[in-house]
CSV table of C-alpha atoms and ligand atoms in Angstrom, one decimal:
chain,number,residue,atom,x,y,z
A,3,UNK,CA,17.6,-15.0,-9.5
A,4,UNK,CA,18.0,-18.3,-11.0
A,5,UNK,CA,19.9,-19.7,-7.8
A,6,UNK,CA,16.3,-18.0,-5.4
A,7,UNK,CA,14.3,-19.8,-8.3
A,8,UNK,CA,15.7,-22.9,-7.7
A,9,UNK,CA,16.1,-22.7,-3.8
A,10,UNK,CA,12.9,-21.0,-3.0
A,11,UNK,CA,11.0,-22.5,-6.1
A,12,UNK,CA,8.2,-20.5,-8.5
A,13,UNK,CA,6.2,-18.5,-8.2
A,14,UNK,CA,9.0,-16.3,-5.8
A,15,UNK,CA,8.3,-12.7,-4.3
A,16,UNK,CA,11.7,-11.7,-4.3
A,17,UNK,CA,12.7,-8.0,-2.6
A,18,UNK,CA,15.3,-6.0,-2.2
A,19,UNK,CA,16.3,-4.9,1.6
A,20,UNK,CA,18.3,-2.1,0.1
A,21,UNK,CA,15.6,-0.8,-2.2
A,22,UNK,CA,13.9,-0.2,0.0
A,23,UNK,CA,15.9,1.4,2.5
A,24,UNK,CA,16.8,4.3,-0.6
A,25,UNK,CA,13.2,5.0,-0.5
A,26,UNK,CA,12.9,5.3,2.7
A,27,UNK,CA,16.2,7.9,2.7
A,28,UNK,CA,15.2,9.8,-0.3
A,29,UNK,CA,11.6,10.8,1.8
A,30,UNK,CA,13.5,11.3,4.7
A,31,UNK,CA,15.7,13.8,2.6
A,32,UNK,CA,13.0,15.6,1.0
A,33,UNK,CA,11.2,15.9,3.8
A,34,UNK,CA,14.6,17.2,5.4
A,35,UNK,CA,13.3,20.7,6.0
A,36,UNK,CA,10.5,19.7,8.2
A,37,UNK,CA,9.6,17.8,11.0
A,38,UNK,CA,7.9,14.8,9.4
A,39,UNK,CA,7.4,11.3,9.8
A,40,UNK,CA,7.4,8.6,7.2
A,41,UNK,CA,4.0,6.0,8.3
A,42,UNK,CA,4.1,3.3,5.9
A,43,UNK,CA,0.9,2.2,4.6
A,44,UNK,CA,1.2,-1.4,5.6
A,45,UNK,CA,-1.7,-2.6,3.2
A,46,UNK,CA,0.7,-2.1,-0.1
A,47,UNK,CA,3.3,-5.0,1.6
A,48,UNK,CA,2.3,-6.5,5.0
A,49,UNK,CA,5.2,-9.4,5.5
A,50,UNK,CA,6.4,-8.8,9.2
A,51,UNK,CA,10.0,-8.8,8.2
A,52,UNK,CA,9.2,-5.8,5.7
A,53,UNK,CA,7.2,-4.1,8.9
A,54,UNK,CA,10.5,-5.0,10.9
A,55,UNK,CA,12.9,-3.9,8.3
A,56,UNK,CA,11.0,-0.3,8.1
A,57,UNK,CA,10.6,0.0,11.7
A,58,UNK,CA,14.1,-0.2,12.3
A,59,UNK,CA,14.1,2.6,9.5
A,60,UNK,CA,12.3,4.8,11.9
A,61,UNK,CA,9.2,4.6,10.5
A,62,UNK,CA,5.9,4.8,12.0
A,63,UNK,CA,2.7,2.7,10.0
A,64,UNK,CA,-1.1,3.6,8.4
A,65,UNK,CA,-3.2,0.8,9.4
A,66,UNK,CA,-6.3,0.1,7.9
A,67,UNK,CA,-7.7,-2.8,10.2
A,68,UNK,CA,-7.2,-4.5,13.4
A,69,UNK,CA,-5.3,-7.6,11.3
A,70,UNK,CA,-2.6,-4.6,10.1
A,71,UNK,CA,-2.3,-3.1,13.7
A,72,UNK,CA,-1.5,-6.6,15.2
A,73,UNK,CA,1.0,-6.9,12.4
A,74,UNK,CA,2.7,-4.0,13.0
A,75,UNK,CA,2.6,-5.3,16.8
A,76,UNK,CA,4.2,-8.3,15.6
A,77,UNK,CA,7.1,-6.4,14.5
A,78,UNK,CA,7.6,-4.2,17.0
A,79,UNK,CA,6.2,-3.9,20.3
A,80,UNK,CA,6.7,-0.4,20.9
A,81,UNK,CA,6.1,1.1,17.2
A,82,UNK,CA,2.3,1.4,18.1
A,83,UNK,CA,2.8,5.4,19.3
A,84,UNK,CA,3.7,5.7,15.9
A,85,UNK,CA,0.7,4.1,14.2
A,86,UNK,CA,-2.1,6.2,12.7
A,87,UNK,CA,-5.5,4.5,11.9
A,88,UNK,CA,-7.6,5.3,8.9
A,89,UNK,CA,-10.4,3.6,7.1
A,90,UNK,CA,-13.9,4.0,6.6
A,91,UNK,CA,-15.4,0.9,8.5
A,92,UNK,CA,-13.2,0.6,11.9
A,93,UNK,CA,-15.0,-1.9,13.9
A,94,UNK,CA,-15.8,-1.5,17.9
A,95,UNK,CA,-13.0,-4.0,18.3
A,96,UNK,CA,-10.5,-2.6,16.2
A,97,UNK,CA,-11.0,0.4,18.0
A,98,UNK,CA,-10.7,-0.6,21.4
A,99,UNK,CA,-7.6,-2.9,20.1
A,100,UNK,CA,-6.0,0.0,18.8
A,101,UNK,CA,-6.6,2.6,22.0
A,102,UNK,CA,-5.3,-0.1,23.7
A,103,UNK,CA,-2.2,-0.4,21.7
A,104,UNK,CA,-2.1,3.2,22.5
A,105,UNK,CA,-1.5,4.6,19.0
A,106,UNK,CA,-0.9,7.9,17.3
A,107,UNK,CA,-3.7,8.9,15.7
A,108,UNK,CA,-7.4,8.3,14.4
A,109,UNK,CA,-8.2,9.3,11.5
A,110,UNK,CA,-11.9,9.5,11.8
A,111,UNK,CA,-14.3,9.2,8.2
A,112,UNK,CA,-17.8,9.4,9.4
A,113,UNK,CA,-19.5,11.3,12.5
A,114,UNK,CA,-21.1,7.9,13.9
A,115,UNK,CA,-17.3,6.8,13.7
A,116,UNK,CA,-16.3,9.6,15.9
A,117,UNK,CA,-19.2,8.7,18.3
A,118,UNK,CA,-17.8,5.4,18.3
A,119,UNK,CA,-14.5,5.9,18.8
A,120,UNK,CA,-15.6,8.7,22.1
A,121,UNK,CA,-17.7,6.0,23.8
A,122,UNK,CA,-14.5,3.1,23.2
A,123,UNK,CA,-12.6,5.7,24.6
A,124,UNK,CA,-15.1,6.3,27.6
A,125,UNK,CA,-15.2,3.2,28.4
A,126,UNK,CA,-11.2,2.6,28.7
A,127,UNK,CA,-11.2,6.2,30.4
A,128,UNK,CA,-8.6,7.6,27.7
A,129,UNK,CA,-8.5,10.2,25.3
A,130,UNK,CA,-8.1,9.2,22.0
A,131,UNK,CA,-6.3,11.9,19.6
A,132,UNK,CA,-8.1,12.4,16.4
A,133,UNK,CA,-7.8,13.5,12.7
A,134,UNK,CA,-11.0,14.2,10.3
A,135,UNK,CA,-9.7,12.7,6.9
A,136,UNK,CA,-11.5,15.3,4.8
A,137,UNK,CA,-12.7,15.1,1.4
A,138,UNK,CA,-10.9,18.0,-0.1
A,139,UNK,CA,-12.9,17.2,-3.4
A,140,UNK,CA,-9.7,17.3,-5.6
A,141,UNK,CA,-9.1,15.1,-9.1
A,142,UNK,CA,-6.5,13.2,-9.1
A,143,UNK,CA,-5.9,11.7,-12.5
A,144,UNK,CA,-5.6,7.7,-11.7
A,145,UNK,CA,-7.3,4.3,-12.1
A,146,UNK,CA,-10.8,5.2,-11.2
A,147,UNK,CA,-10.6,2.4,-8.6
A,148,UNK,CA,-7.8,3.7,-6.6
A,149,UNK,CA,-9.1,7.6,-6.8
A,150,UNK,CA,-10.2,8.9,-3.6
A,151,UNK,CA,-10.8,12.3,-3.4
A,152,UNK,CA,-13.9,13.2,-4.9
A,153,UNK,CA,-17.4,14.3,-3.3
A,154,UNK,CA,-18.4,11.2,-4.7
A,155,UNK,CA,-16.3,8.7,-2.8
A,156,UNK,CA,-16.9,7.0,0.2
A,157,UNK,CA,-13.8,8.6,2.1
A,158,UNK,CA,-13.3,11.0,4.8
A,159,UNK,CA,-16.2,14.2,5.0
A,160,UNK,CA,-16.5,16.9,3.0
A,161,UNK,CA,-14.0,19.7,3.4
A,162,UNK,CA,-16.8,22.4,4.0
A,163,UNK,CA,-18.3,20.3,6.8
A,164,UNK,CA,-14.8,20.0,8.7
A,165,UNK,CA,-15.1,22.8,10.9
A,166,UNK,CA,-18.7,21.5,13.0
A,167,UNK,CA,-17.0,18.2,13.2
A,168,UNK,CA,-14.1,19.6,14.7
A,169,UNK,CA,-15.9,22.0,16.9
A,170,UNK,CA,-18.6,18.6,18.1
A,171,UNK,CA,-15.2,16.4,18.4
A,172,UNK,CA,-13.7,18.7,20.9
A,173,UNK,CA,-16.7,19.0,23.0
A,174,UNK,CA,-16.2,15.1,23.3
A,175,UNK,CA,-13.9,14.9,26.8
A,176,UNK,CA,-12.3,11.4,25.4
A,177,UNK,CA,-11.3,12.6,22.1
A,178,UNK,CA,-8.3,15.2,21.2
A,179,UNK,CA,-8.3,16.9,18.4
A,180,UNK,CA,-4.9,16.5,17.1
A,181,UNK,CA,-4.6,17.2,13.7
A,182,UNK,CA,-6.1,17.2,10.0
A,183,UNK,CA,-6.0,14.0,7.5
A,184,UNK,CA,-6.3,13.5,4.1
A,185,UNK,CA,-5.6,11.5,1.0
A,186,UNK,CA,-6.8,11.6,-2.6
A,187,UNK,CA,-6.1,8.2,-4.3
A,188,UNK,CA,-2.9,6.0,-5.3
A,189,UNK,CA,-0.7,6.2,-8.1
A,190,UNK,CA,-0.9,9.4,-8.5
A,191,UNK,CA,2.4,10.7,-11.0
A,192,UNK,CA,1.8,14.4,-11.3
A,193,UNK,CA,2.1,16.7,-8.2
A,194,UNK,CA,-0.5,19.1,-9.0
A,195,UNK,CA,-3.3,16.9,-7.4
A,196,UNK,CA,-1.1,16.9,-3.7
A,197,UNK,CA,-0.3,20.9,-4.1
A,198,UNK,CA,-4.5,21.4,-4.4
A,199,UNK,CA,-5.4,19.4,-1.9
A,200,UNK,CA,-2.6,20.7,0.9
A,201,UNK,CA,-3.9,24.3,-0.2
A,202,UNK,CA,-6.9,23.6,0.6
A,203,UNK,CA,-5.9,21.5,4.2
A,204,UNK,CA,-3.7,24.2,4.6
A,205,UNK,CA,-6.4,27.1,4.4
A,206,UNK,CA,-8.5,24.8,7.0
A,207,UNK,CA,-5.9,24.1,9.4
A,208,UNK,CA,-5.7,28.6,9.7
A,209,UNK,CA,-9.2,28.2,10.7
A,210,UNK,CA,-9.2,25.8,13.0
A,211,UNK,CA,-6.7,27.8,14.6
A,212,UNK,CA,-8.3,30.3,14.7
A,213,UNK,CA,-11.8,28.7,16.3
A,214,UNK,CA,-8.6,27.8,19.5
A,215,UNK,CA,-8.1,23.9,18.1
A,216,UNK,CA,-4.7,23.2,18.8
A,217,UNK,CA,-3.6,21.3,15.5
A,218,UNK,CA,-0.2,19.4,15.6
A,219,UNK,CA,-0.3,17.1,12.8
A,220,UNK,CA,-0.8,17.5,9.0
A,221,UNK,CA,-1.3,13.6,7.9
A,222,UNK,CA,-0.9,13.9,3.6
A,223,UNK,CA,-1.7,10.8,3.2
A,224,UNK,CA,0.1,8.5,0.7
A,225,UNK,CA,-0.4,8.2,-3.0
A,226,UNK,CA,2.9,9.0,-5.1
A,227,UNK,CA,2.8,7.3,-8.1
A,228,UNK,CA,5.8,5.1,-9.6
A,229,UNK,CA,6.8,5.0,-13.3
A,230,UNK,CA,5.9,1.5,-14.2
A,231,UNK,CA,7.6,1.7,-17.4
A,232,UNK,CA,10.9,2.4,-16.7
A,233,UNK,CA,13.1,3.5,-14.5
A,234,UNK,CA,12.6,6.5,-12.4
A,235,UNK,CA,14.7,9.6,-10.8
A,236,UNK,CA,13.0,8.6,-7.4
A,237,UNK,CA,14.8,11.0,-5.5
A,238,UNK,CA,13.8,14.0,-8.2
A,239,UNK,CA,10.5,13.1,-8.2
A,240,UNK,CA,10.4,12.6,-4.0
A,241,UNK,CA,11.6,16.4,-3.9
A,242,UNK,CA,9.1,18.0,-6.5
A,243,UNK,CA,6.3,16.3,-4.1
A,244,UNK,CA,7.7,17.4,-0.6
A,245,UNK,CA,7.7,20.8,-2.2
A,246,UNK,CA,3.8,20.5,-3.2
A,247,UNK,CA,2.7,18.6,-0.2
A,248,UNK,CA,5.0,21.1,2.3
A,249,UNK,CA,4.8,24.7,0.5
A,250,UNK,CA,1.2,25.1,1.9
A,251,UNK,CA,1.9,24.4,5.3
A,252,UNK,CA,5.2,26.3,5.6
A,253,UNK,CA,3.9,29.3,8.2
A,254,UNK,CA,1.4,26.9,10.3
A,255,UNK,CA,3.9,25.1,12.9
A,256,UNK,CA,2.7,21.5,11.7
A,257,UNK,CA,4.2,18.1,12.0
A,258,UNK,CA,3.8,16.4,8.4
A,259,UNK,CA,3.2,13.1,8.8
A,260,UNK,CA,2.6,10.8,5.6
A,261,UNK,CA,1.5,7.6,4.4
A,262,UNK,CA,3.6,6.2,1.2
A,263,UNK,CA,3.0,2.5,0.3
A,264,UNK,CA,3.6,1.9,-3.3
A,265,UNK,CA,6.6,4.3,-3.9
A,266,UNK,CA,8.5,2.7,-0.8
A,267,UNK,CA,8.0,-0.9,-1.8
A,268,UNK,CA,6.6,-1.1,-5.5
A,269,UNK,CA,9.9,-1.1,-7.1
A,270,UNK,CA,11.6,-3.2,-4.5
A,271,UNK,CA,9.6,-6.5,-5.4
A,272,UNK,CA,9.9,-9.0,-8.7
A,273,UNK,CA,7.9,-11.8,-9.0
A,274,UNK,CA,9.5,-14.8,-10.5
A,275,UNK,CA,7.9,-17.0,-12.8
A,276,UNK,CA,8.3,-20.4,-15.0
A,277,UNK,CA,7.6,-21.0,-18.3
A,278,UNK,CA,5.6,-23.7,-18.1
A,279,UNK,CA,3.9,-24.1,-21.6
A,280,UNK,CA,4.2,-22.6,-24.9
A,281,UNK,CA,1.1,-22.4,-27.1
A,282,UNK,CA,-0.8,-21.2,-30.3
A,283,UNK,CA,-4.4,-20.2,-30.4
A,284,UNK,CA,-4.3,-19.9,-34.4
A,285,UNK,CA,-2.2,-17.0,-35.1
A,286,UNK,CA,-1.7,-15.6,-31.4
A,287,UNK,CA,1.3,-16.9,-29.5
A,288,UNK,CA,0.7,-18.1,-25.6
A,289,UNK,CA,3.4,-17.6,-22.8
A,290,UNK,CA,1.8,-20.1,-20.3
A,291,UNK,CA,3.6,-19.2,-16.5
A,292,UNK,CA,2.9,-20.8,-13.2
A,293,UNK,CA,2.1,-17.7,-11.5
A,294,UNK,CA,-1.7,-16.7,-12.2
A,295,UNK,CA,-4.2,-13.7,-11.2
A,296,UNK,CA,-4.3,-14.9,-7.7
A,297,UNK,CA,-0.6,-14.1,-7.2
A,298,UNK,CA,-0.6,-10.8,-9.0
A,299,UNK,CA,-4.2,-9.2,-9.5
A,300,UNK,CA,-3.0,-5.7,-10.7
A,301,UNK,CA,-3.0,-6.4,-14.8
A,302,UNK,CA,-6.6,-7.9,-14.7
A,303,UNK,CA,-7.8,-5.2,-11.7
A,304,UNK,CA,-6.4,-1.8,-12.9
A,305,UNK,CA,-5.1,-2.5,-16.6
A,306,UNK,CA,-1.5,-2.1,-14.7
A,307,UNK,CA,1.2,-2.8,-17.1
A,308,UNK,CA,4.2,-4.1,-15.3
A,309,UNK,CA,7.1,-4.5,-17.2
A,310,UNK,CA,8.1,-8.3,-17.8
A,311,UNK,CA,12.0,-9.8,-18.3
A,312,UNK,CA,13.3,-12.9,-19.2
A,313,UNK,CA,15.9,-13.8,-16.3
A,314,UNK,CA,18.3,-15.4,-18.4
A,315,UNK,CA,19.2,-12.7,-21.6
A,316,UNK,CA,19.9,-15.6,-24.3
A,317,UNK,CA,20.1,-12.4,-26.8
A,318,UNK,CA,17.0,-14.3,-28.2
A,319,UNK,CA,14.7,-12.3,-31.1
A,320,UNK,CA,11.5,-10.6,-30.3
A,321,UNK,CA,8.4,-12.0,-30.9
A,322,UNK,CA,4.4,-10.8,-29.6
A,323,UNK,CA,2.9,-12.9,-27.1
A,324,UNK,CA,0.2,-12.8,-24.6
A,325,UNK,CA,1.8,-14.2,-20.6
A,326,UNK,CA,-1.1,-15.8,-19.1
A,327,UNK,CA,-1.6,-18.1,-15.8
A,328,UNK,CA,-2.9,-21.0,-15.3
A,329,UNK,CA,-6.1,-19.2,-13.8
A,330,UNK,CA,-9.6,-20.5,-15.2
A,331,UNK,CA,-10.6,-16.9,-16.0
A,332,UNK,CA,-9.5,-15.2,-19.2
A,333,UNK,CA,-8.8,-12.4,-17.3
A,334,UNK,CA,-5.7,-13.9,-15.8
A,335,UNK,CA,-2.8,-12.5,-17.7
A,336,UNK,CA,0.0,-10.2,-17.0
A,337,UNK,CA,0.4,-9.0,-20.5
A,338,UNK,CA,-1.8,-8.8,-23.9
A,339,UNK,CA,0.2,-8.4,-26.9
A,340,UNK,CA,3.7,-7.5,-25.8
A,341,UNK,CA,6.6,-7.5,-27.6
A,342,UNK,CA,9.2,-10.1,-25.2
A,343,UNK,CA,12.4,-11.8,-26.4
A,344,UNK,CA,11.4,-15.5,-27.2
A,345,UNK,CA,11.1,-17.6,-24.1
A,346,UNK,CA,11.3,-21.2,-24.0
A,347,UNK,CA,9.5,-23.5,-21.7
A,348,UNK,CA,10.8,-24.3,-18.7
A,349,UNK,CA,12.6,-20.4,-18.4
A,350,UNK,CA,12.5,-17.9,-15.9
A,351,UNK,CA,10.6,-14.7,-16.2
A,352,UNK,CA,10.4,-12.1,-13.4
A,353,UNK,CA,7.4,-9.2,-13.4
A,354,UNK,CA,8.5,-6.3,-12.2
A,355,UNK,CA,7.4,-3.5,-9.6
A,356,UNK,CA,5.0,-5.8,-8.0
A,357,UNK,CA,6.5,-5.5,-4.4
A,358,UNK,CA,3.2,-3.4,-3.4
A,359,UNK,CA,-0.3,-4.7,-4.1
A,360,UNK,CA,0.9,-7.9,-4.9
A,361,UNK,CA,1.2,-10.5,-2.2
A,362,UNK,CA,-0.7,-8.1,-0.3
A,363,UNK,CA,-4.1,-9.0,-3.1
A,364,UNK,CA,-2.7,-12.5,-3.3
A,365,UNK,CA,-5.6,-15.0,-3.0
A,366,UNK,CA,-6.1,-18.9,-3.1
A,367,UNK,CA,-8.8,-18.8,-6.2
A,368,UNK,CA,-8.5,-22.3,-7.8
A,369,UNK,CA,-7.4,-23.3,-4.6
A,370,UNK,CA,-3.8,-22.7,-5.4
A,371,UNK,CA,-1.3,-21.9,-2.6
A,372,UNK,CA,0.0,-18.4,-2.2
A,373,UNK,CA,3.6,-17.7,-3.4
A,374,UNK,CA,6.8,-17.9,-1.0
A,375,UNK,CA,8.6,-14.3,-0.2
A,376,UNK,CA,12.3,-13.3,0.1
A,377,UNK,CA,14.1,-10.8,1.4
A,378,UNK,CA,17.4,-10.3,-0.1
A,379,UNK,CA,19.6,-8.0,1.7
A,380,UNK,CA,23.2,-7.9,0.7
A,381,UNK,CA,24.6,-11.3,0.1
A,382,UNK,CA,22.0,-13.1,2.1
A,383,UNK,CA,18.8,-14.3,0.8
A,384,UNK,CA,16.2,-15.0,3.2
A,385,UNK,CA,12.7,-17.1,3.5
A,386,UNK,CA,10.3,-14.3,4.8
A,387,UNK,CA,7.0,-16.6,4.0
A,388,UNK,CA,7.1,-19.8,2.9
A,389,UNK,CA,4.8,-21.1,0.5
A,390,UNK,CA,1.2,-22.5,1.4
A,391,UNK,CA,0.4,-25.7,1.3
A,392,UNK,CA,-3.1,-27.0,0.5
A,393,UNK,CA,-3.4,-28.3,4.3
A,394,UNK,CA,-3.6,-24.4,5.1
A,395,UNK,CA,-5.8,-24.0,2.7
A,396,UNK,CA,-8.1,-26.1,3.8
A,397,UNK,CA,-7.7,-26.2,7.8
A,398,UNK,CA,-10.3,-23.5,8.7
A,399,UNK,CA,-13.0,-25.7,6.7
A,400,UNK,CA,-15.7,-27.8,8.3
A,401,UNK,CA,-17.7,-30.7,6.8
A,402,UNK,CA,-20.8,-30.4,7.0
A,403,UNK,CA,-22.4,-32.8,10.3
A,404,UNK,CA,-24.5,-35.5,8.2
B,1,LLP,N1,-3.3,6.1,3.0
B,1,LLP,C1,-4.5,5.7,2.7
B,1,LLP,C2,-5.6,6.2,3.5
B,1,LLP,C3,-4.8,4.9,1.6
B,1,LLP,O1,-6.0,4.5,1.4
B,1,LLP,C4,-3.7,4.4,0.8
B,1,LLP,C5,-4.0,3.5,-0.3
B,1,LLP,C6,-2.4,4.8,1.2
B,1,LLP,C7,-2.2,5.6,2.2
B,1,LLP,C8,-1.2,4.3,0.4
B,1,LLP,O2,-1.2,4.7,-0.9
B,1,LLP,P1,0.0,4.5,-1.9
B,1,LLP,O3,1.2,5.4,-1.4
B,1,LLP,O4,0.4,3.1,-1.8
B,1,LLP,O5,-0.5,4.9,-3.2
B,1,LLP,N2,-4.4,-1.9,-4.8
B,1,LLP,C9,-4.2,-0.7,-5.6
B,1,LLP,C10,-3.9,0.5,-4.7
B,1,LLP,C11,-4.9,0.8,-3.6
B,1,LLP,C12,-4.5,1.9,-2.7
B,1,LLP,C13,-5.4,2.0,-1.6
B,1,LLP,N3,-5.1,3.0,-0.6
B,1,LLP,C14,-3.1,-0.9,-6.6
B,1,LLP,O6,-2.6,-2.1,-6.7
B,1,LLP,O7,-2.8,0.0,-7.4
């Protein structure tokens, strides 16, 4: 880490090639006993070489805009018949991009959508194959932020109204009604959330089987937590949620398709960080780092705790200390109060499980330049995205004509 630090310089997205491919293999095993298929939820890490590495994996991709369809394009050609499309807000363009593109699967989230998505599909003379994302109205005990599946949120239609929509969106001669979406919210750790929510899909696919639509695909969404805190029997806690998402469906000759993001890439990210200053505020102790909120958003977003190491272990004594960046907000910090072994300036520091909704929320507030990302894989350590300069930054800008 100290050799990347110093190659690549700080901040540095490092991840780990073979992380993720365990992930990838421990779904794939608990998912053994059924004809699945693993569509990575691009928005939790979008870097082309991750898209690349995962498509060689076999997996298909959840797209959420017509920016996440090209990348997955990027990456691979051909992996656009195994691209489903969800979100509430999918544009005219992003439609017609994506029926071009010939994917898998919409998953529709509004009745003007589906109206939208007919006439696109009209106009290209194609059928496009179609999903409801339904609201199965389900609590799933998360940051309120990144909870989904309540009456109250602006996703997918309520689970009681699925059966019109299904009947209006097969009287539509350019759509197909394919199959039955949903999702209830991210970072979920306990399984009894999924396990509702399929029992209720499951109980609505039998009736839209038996009003004759021919449903092929189950899309679960995505949503398994990780344990921020330490480290986790992923492969345990993969099984216990194949057997809640896939015990429901068992008897209704379905294709499971599903949408991790976080548990195939969270782990498989650190972002490294210098010390750049020490200080004292009276009695409370500053670690000062040259990463800020615009690298990493998740502590001052969602309260996320992420676990934070010094890279060199100088067997140093504890002290408390708040890590903050160099952000103008108080906000930007990646720890309040934590207990660290004393860090000098001019140290490493790497924050850990950030290789989901980090870069991917990375921004250029106080006009700093978004971190570099490497892939390591094996002995070899590669560039993936180099780090911005201000002359990107500020390229799409116009001065104003006096
Ligand atoms: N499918 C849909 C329709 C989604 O909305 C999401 C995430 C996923 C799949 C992937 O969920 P995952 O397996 O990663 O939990 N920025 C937040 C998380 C936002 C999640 C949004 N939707 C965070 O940093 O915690």
């Amino acid at each position: 880490m100290t050799g990347l630090a110093e190659r690549f310089g700080t901040p540095l997205y490092v991840y780990s090639a073979k992380a993720i491919r365990e992930r990838v293999r421990a779904f794939d095993e608990a998912f053994g006993g059924v004809p699945h298929s693993i569509c990575y939820s691009v928005k939790a890490n979008s870097n082309l070489s991750i898209l690349r590495l995962l498509d060689k994996l076999g997996c298909g991709f959840d797209v959420v805009s017509g920016g996440e369809l090209e990348r997955v394009l990027r990456a691979n050609r051909r992996a656009a018949k195994k691209v489903v499309f969800s979100g509430v807000g999918k544009t005219v363009a992003e439609i017609d991009a994506a029926l071009k593109a010939g994917i898998l699967l919409f998953n529709l989230e509004g009745a003007s959508e589906m109206e939208a998505v007919a006439a696109c599909a009209a106009k290209r003379k194609q059928t496009a194959r179609i999903a409801w994302r339904v609201n199965p109205d389900v609590p799933a005990d998360t940051h309120p932020y990144i909870s989904t599946g309540l009456q109250k949120h602006k996703f997918g239609v309520p689970i009681g109204e699925a059966r019109e929509l299904y009947a209006r969106a097969a009287r539509s001669k350019h759509l197909q009604v394919s199959g039955v979406s949903v999702h209830i919210g991210s970072q979920i750790t306990q399984v009894a959330p999924f396990s509702a929510a399929m029992w209720r899909v499951a109980e609505l696919v039998r009736q839209l089987q038996s009003d004759g639509h021919k449903i092929e695909y189950v899309d679960a969404g995505g949503g398994l937590g990780i344990d921020y805190s330490g480290s986790q029997d992923f492969a345990a806690t993969v099984a216990e949620y194949a057997h809640a998402v896939t015990r429901p469906l068992h008897d209704l000759n379905v294709k499971v398709l599903l949408e991790p993001g976080r548990s195939i890439v969270g782990a498989a990210g650190v972002l490294l960080t210098r010390v750049l200053y020490r200080k004292k505020n009276g009695e409370k102790k500053f670690v000062v780092v040259d990463a800020g909120m615009n690298d990493l958003i998740r502590p001052a977003l969602y309260q996320a705790e992420h676990q934070i190491v010094p890279v060199e272990d100088r067997k140093s004594g504890p002290e408390i200390v708040d890590v903050v960046g160099p952000v103008c907000e108080s906000g930007d910090f990646f720890a309040r109060e934590r207990t660290l072994p004393t860090v000098n300036e001019g140290e490493l520091l790497a924050i850990l499980d950030v290789g989901a909704y980090g870069m991917a929320l990375a921004s250029n507030y106080n006009t700093r330049a978004r971190a570099a990302e490497v892939l390591v894989d094996g002995k070899s350590a590669q560039l993936i995205r180099r780090r911005e300069t201000i002359a990107d930054q500020i390229r799409p800008e116009l001065f104003k004509r006096a």
